[in-house]
Each structure stands twice: as structure tokens, then as C-alpha cells.
Coordinates of N, CA and C in Angstrom, one line a residue:
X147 N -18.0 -6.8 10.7 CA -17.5 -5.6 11.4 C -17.5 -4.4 10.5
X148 N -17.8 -3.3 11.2 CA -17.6 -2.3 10.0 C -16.8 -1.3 10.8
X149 N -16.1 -0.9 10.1 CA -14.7 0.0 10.0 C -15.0 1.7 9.5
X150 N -14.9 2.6 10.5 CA -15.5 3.6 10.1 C -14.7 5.2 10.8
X151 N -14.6 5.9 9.9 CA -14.2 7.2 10.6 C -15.0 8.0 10.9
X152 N -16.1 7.8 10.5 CA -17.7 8.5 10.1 C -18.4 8.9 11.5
X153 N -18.0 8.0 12.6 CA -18.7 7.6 13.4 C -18.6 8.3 15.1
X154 N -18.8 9.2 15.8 CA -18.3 9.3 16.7 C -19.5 8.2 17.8
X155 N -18.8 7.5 19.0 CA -19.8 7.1 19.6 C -20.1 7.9 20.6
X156 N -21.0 6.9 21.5 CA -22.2 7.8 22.7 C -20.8 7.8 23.7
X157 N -21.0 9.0 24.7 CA -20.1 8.9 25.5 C -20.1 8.1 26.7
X158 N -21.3 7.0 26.5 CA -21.2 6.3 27.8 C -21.1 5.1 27.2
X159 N -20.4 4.8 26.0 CA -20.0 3.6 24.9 C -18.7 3.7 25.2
X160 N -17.6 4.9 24.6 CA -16.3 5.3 25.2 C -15.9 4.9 26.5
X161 N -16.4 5.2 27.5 CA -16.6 5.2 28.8 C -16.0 3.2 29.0
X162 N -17.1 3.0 28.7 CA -17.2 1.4 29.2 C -16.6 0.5 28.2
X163 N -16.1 0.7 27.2 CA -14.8 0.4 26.3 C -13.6 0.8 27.0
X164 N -13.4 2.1 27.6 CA -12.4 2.0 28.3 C -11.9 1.4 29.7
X165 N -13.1 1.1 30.5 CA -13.0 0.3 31.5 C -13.0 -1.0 31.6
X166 N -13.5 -1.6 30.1 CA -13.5 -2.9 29.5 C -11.8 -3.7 29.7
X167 N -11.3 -2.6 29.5 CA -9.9 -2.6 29.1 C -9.4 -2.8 30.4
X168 N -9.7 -1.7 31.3 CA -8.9 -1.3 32.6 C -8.3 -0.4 32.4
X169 N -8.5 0.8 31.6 CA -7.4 1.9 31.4 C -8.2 3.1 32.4
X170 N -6.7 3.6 33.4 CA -7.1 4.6 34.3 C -8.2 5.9 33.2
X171 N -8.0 6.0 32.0 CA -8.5 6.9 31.6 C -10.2 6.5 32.0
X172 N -10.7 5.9 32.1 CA -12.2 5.3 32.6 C -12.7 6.3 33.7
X173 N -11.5 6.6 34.2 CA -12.3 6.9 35.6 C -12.4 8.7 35.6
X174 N -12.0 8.9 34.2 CA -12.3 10.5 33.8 C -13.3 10.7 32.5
X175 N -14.3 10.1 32.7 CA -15.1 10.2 31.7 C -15.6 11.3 30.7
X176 N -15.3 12.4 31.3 CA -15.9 13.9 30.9 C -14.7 14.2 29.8
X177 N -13.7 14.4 30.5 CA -11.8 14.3 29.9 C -11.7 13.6 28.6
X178 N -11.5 12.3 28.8 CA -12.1 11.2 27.9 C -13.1 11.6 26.6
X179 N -13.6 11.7 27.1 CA -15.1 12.1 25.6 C -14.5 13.2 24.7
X180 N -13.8 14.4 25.6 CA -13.4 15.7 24.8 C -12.6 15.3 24.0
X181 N -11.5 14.4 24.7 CA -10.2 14.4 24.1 C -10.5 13.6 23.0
X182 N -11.5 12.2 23.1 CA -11.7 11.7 21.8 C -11.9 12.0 21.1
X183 N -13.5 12.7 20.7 CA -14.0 14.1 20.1 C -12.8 14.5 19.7
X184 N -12.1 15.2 20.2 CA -10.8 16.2 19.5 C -10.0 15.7 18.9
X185 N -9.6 14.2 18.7 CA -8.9 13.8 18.0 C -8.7 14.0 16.6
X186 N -7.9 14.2 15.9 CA -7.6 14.7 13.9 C -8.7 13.4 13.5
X187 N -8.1 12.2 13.6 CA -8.9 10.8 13.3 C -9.7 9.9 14.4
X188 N -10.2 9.8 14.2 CA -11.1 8.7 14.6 C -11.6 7.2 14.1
X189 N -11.3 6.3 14.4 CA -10.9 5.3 13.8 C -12.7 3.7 15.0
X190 N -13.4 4.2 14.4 CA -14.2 3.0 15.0 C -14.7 1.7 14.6
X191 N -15.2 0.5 15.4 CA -15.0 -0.5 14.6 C -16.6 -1.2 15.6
X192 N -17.2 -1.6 14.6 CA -18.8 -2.0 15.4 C -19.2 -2.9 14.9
X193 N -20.1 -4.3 15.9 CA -20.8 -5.0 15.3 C -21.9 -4.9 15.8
X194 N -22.8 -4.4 14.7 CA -24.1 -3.8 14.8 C -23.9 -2.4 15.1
X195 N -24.6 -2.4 16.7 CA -24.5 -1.1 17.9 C -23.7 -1.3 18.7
X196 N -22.9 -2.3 18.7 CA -21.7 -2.3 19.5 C -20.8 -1.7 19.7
X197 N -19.8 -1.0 20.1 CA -18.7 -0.5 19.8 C -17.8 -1.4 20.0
X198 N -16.9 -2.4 19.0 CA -15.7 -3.1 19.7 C -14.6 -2.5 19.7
X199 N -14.1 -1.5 19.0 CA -12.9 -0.9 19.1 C -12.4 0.2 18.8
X200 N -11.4 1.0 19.1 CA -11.7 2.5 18.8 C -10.1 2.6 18.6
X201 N -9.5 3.7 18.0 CA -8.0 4.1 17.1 C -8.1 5.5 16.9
X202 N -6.9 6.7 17.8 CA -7.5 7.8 17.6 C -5.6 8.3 16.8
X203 N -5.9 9.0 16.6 CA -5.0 10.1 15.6 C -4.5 11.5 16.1
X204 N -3.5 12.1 16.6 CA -3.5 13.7 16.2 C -2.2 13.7 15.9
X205 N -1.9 15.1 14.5 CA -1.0 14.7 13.3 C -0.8 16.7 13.3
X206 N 0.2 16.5 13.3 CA 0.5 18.1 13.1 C 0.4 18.5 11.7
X207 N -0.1 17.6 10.4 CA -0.7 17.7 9.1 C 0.6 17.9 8.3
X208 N 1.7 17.5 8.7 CA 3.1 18.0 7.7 C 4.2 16.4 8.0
X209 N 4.6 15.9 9.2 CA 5.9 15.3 9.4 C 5.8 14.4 10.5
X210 N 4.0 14.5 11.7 CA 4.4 13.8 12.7 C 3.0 13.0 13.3
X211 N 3.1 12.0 13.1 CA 1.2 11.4 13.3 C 1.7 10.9 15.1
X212 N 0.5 11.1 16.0 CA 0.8 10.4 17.5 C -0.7 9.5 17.4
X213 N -0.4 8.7 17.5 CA -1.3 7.5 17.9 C -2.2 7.2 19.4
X214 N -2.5 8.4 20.0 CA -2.8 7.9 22.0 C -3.1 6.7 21.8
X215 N -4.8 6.0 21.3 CA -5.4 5.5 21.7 C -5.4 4.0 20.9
X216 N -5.5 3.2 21.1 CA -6.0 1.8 20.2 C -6.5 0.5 21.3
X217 N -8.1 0.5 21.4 CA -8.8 -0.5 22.5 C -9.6 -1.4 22.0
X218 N -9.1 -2.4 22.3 CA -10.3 -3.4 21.6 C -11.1 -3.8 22.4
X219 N -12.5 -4.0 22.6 CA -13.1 -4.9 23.8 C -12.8 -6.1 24.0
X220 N -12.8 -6.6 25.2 CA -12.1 -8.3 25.3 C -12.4 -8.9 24.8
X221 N -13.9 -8.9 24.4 CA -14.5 -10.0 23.6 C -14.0 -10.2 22.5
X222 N -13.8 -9.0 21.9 CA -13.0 -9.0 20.3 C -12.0 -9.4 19.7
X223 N -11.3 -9.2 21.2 CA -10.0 -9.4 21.2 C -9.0 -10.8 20.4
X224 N -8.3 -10.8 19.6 CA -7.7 -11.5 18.7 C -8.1 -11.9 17.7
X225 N -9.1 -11.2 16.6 CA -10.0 -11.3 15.6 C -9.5 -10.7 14.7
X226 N -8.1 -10.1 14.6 CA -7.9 -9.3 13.9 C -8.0 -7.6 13.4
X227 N -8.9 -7.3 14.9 CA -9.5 -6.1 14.5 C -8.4 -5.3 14.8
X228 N -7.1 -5.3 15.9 CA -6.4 -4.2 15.7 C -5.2 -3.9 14.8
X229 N -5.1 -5.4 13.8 CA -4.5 -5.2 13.0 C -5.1 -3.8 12.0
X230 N -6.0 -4.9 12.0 CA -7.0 -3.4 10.4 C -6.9 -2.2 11.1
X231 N -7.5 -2.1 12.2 CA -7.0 -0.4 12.8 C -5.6 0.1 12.3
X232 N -4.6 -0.4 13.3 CA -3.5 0.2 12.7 C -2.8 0.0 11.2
X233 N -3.9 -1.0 10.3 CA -3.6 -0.7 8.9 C -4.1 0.4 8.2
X234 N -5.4 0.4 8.7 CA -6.4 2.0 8.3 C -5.5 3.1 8.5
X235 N -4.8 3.0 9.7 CA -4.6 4.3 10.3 C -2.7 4.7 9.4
X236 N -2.3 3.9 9.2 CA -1.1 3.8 8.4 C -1.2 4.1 7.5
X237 N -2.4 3.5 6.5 CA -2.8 3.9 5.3 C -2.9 5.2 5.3
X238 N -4.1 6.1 6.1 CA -4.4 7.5 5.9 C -2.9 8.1 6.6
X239 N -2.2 7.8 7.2 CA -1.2 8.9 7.5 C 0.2 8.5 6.6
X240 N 0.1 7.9 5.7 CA 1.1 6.8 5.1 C 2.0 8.3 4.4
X241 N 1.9 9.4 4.4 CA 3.0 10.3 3.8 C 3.1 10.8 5.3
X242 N 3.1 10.8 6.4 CA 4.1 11.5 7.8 C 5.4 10.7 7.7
X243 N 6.5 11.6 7.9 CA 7.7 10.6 8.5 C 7.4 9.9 9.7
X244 N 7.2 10.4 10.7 CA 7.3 10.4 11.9 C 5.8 9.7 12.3
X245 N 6.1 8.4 12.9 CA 4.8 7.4 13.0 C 4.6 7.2 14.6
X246 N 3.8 7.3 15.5 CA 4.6 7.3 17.0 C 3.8 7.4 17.6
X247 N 3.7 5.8 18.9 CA 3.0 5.8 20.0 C 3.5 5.3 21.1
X248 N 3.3 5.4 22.0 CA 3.8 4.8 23.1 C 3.1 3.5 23.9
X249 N 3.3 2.3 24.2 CA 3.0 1.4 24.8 C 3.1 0.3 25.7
X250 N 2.7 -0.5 26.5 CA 2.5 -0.8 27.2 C 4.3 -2.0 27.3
X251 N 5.3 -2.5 27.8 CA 6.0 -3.3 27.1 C 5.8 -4.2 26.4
X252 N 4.1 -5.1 27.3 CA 4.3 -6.3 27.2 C 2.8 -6.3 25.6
X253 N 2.7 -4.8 25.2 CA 2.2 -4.7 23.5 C 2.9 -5.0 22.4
X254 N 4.5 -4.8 22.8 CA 5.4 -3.7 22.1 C 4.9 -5.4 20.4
X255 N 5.1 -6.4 21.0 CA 5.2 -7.3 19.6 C 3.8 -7.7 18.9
X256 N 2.8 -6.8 19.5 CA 2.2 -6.5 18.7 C 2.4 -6.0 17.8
X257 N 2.2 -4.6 18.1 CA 2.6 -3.1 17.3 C 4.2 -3.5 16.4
X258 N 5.0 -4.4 16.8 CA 5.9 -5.1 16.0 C 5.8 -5.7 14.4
X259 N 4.9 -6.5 15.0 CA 3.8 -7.2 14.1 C 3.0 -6.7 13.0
X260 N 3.0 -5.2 13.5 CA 2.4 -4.3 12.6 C 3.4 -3.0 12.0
X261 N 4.3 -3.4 12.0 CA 5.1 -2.6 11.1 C 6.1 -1.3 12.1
X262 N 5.5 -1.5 13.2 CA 6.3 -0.4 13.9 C 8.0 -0.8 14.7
X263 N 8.4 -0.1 15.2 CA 9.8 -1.0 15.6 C 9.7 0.1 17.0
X264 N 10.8 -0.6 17.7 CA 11.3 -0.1 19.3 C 13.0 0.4 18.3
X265 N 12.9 2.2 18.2 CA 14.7 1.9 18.1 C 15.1 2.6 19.4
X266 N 16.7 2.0 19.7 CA 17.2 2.0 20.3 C 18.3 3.5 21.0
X267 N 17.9 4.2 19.3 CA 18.4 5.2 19.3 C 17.7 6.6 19.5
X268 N 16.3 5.7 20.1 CA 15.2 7.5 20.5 C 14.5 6.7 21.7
X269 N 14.1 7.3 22.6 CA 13.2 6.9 23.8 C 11.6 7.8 23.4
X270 N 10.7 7.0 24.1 CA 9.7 7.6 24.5 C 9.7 8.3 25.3
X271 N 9.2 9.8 25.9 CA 9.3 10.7 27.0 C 7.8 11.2 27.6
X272 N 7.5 10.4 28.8 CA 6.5 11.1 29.1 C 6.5 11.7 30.6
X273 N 5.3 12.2 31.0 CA 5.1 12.7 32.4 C 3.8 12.8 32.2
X274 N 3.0 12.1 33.4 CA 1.9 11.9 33.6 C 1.7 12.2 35.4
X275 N 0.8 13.2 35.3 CA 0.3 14.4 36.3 C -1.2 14.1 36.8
X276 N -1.4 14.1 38.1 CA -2.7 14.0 38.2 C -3.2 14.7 37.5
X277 N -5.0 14.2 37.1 CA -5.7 15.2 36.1 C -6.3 16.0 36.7
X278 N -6.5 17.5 36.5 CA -7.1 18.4 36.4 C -7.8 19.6 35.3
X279 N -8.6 19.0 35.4 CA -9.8 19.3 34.3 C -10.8 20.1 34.2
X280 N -10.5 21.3 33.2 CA -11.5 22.8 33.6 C -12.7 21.9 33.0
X281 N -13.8 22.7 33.9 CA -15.5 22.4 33.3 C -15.8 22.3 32.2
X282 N -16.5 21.7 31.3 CA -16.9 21.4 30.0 C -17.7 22.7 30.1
X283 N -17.4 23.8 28.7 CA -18.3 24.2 28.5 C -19.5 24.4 27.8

């Protein structure tokens, strides 16, 4: 497997990595590609031409790293690869205080597993809005 930040993939690789998964984000493909693209990091993981998994980053560069994205393809799935992701990704943001993603419940002992904790003394906050998405220009 090779492990790379170097790499942006095709956007119809992204696409079907995400649907691989089942993540509503699939079904906004245009959305999707930008926002990965725009990510601070990018975190890819390939065998060969494959894309098996993808780790994205944005970091306000001082005190606070957010983690959106971490997908493995199913095939891949329990190889170890999302450990190394979220060790790569720990590593390069390893001076932020503030380490933080939100997920799924039945992830949470993963991301356990990998050094993160659930406290009890801060919530996650979100709001998720149908998307509406100006034209690429």
C-alpha cells in the first residue's frame, strides 16, 4: 500500500469510494470533489491505481485540526489501513491542541482505539441542511 499526501485522485475515484461506503455525500459528486480538493491535508492510500482509502484535514494552522473525512473501501477494510491514516494524520497535526471529528456511534471504538476519547464534558454540534451548491466555476 502506499500512503501519500502527494496525491489528489480522479474525481470519479472519490465519487465511488464514497458510495462504496454508502455515504449520502456520493450522491453530490461535484460538492464532494471541491470540498476534498480544498482540504489543508489530504491523506490517500493506493494499491497500485486503486484508491483504497482517503483522510482529509482542515486546521485553522494555530490550536484546532477537524478531521471530516476517513473511508476505507470495503475490500480494505480491517488491514490496518485506517489505523495508519489516523496515525499519519496525528503525526502531521501532532502540535494542535484541539484534535476533533465527529462520528458515526457505532465508530466511536474505533477512533478509541486510536487515541481519541468521547468526553463527557463537550458535545459535538452539528446541523445538516439540504445541499445547495453554487456552479463550479
Amino acid at each position: 500500500m502506499e500512503y501519500t499526501f502527494e496525491k489528489l485522485p480522479a474525481p470519479e475515484q472519490i465519487q465511488k469510494l464514497f458510495a462504496s461506503v454508502n455515504w449520502e455525500s456520493a450522491q453530490y459528486p461535484e460538492a464532494l470533489v471541491r470540498g476534498i480538493s480544498q482540504s489543508q491535508s489530504l491523506l490517500t492510500v493506493w494499491d497500485g491505481a486503486q484508491l483504497a482509502g482517503l483522510m482529509t484535514a482542515i486546521s485553522d494552522s494555530s490550536m484546532n485540526v477537524f478531521f471530516p473525512y476517513l473511508l476505507i473501501e470495503p475490500g480494505y477494510q480491517g488491514a490496518g489501513i485506517g489505523r495508519e491514516m489516523v496515525k499519519q494524520m496525528m503525526d502531521r497535526y501532532a502540535h494542535r491542541y484541539r484534535k476533533i471529528l465527529v462520528c458515526d456511534a457505532d465508530k466511536a471504538g474505533f477512533y478509541e482505539k486510536c487515541g481519541m476519547e468521547c468526553r463527557n464534558d463537550q458535545r459535538p454540534m452539528l446541523r445538516i441542511d439540504p445541499p445547495v451548491f453554487p456552479p463550479i466555476q
